[in-house]
mmCIF file of C-alpha atoms in Angstrom:
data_model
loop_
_atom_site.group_PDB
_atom_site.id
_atom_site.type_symbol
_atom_site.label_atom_id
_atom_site.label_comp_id
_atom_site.label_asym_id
_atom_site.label_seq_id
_atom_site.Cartn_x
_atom_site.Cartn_y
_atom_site.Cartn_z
ATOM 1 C CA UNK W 1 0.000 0.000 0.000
ATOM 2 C CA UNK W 2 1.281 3.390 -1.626
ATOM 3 C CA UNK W 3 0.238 5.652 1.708
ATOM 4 C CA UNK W 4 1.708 2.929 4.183
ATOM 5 C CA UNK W 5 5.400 2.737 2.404
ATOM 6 C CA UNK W 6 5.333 6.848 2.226
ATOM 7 C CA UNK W 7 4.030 6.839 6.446
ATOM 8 C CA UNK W 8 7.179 4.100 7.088
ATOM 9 C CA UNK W 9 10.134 5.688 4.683
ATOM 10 C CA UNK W 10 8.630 9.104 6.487
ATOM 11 C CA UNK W 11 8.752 7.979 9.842
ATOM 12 C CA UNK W 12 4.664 9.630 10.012
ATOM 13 C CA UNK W 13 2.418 8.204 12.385
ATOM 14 C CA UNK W 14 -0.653 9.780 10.833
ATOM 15 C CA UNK W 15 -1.859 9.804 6.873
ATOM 16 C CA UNK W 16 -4.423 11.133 4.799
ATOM 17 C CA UNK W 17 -4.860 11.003 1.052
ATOM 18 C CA UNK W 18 -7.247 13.056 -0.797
ATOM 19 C CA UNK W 19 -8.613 12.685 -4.001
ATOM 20 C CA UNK W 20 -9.447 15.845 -6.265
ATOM 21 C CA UNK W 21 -12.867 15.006 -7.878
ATOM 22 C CA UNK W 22 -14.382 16.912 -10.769
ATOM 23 C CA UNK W 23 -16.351 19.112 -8.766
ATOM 24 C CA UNK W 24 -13.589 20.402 -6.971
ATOM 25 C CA UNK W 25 -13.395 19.261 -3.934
ATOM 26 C CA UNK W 26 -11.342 16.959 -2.454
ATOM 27 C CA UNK W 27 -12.370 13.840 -1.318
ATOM 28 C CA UNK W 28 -11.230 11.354 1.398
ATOM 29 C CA UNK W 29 -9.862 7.947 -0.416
ATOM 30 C CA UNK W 30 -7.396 6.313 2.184
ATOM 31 C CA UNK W 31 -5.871 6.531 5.448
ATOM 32 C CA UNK W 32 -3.474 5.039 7.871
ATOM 33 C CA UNK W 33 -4.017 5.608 11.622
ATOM 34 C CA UNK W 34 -6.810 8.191 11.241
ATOM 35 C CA UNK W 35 -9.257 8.099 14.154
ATOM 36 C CA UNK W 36 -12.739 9.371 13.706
ATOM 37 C CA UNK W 37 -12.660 12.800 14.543
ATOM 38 C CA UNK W 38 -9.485 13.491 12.922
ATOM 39 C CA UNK W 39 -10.527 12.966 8.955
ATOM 40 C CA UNK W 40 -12.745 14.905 7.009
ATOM 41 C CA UNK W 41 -14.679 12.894 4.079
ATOM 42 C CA UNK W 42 -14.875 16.388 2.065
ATOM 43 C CA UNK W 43 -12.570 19.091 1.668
ATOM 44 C CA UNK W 44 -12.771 22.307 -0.406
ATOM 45 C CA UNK W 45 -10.459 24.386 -1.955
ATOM 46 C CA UNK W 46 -9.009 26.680 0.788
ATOM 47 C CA UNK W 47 -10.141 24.731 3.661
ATOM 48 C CA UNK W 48 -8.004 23.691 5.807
ATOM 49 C CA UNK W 49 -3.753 22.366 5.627
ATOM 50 C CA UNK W 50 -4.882 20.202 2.865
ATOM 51 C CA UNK W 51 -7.456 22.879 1.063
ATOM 52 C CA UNK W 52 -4.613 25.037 1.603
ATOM 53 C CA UNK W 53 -2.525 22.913 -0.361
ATOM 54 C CA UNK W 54 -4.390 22.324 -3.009
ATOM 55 C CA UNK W 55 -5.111 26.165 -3.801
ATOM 56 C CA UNK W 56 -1.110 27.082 -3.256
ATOM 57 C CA UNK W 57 -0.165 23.983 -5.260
ATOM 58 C CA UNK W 58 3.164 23.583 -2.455
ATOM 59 C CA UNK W 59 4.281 21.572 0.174
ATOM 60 C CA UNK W 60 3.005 23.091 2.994
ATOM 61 C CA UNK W 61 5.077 22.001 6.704
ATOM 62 C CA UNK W 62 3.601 22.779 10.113
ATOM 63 C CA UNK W 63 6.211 22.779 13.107
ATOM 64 C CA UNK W 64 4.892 24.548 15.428
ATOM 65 C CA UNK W 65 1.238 23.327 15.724
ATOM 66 C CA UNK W 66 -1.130 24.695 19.009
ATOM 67 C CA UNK W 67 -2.190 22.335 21.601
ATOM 68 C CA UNK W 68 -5.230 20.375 20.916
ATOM 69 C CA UNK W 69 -4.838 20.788 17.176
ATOM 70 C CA UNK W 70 -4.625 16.968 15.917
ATOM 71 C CA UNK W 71 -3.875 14.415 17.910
ATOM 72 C CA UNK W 72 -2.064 10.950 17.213
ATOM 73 C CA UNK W 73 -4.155 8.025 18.745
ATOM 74 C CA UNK W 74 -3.072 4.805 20.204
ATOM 75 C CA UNK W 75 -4.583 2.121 22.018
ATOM 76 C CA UNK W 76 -3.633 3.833 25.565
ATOM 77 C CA UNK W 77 -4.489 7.596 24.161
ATOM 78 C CA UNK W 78 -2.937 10.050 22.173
ATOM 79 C CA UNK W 79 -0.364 12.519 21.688
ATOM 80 C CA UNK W 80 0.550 15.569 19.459
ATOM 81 C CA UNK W 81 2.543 15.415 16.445
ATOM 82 C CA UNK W 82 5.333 17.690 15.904
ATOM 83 C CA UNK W 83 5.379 17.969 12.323
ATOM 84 C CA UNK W 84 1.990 17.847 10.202
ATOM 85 C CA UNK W 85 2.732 18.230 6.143
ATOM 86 C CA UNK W 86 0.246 18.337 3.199
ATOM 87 C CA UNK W 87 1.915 18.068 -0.479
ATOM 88 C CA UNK W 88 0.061 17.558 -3.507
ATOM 89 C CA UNK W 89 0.144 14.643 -5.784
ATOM 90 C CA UNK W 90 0.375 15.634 -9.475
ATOM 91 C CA UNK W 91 -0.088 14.076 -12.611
ATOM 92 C CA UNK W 92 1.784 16.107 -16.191
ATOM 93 C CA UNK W 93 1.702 19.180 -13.890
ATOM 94 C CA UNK W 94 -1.590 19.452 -12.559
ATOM 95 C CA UNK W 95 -2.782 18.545 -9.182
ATOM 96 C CA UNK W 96 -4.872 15.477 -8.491
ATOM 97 C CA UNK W 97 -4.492 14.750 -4.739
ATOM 98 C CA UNK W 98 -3.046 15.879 -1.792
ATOM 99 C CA UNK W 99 -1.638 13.769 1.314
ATOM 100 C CA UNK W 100 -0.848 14.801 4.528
ATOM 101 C CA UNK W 101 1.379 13.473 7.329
ATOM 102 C CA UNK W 102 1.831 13.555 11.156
ATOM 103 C CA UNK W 103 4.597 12.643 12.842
ATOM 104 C CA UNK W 104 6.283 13.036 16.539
ATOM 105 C CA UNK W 105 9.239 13.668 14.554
ATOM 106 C CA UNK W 106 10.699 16.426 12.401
ATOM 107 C CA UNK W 107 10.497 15.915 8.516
ATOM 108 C CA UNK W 108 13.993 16.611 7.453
ATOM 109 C CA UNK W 109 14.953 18.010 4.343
ATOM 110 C CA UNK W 110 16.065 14.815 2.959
ATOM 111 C CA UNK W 111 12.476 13.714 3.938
ATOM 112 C CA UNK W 112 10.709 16.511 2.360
ATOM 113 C CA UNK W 113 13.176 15.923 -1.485
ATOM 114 C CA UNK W 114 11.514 12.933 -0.861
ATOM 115 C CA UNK W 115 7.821 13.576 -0.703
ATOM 116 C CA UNK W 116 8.648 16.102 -3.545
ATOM 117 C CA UNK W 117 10.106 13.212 -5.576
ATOM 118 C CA UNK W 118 7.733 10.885 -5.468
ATOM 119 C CA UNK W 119 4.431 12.876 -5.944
ATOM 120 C CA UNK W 120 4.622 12.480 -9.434
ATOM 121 C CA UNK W 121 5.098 8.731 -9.316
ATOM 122 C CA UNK W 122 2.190 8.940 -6.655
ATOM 123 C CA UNK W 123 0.330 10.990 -9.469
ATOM 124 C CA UNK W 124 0.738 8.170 -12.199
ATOM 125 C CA UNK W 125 -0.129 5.790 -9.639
ATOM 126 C CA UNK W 126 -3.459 7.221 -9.076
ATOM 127 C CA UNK W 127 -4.084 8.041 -12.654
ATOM 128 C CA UNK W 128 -3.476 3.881 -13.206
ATOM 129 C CA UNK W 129 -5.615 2.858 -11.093
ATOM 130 C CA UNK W 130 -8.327 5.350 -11.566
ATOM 131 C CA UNK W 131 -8.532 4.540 -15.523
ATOM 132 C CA UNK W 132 -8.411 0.751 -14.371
ATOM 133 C CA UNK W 133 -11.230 1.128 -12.204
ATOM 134 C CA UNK W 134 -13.139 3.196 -15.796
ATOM 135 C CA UNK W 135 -12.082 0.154 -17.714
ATOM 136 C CA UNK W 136 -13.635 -2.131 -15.088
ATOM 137 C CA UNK W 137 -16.409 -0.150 -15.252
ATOM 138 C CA UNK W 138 -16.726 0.091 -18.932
ATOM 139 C CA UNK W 139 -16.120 -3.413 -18.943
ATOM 140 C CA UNK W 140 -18.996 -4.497 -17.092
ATOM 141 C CA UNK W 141 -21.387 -2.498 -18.729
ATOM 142 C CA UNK W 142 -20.309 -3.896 -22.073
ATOM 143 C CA UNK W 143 -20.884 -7.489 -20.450
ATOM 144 C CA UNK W 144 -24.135 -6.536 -19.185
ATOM 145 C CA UNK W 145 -25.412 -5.139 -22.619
ATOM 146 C CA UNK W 146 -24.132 -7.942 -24.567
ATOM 147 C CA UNK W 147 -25.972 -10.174 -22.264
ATOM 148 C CA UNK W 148 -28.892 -8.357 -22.955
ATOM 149 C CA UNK W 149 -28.592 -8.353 -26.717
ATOM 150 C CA UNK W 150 -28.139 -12.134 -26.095
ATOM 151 C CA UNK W 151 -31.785 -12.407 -24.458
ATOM 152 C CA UNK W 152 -33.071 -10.261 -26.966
ATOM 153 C CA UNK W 153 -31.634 -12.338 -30.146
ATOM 154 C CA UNK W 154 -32.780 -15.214 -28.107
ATOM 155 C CA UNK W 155 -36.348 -14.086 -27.913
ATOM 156 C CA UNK W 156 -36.696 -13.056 -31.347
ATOM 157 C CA UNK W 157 -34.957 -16.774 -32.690
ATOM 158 C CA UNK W 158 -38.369 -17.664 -30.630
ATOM 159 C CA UNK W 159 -40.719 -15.328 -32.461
ATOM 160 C CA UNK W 160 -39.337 -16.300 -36.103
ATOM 161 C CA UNK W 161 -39.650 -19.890 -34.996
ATOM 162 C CA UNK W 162 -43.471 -19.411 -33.907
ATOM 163 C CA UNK W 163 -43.864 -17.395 -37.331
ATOM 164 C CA UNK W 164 -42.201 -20.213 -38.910
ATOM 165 C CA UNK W 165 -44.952 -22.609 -37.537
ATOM 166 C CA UNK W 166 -47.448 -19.980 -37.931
ATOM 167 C CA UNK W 167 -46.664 -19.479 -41.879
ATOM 168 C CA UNK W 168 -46.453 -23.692 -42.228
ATOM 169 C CA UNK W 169 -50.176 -23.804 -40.779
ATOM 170 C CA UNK W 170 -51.191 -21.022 -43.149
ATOM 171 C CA UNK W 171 -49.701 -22.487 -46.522
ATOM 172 C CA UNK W 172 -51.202 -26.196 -45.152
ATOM 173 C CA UNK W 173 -54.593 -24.683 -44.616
ATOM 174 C CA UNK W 174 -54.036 -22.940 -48.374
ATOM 175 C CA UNK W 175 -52.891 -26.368 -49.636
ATOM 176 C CA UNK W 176 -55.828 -27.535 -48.122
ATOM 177 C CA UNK W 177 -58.350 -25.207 -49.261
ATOM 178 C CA UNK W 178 -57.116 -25.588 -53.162
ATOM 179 C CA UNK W 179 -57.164 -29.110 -52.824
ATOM 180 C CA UNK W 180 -60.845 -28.341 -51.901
ATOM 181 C CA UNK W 181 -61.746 -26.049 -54.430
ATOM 182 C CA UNK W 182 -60.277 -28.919 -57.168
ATOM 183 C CA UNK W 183 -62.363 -31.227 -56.163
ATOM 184 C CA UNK W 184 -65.678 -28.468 -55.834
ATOM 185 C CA UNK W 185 -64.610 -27.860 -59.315
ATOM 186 C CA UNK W 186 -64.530 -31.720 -61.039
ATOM 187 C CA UNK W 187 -67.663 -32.299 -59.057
ATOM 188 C CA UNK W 188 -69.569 -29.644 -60.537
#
């Protein structure tokens, strides 16, 4: 998992990935460690670290965050990070996500080259997956209409076989009816 391998080669405790949509507004796709109250499903353009992001199109580091802020829950309670970070996720130069991290310790340069580095790939990533998902998509519906065409060609093949009978019973009772009017004739 993409956000768990960025969280570990980070050192974060906390991660959020956000999806842009086509409305504009971010959306909440994954997470790793988020408790309840800490993620937002929705996020618009402005709002927020990550809204923030999104509208400056930077990396955007928090050091020096007030108490009560965002917390980083465990199983015996919670703490406050140090660092929180948002950076957005491109694809060919234009923005398609944004993540952000928590962590009890300070990003470091090195750390941030890093983030910076790999947003693109992050980008692509996305971009895969997204169009696989559409292809899945696109695939299904072609299955479904082709299975419909099937019932349809299926019920016609039943129609042209009942005209079929239909049209035999017609040119029997016309065979039969000739035959009749023969024999009306060479009896009169």
């Amino acid at each position: 998992d993409m956000l768990s391998y960025i969280v570990e080669h980070t050192k974060s405790h906390v991660a959020a990935l956000y999806i842009l949509e086509e409305d504009k507004k971010l959306y909440l796709s994954g997470g790793y460690a988020l408790s309840a109250n800490e993620k937002s499903d929705k996020i618009e353009l402005g709002e927020g670290l990550v809204g923030q992001c999104l509208q400056s199109n930077k990396l955007i580091l928090l050091d020096e965050i007030p108490a009560g802020e965002i917390t980083i829950s465990y199983a015996t309670g919670e703490t406050q990070p140090k660092n929180v970070i948002a950076f957005p996720i491109r694809r060919n130069g234009f923005i398609i996500g944004v993540i952000e991290l928590a962590s009890l310790n300070t990003y470091t340069p090195r750390k941030l080259e890093f983030l910076n580095a790999v947003a693109n790939n992050i980008g692509i990533a996305i971009y895969v997956a997204q169009n696989r998902k559409k292809l899945q998509d696109f695939l299904e519906e072609t299955q479904a209409q082709a299975e419909e065409l099937q019932a349809q060609h299926n019920e016609l093949e039943g129609l042209n076989e009942e005209l079929e009978v239909q049209t035999q019973k017609i040119q029997a009772s016309e065979e039969e009816l000739r035959v009749q009017q023969e024999e009306l004739l060479q009896s009169n």
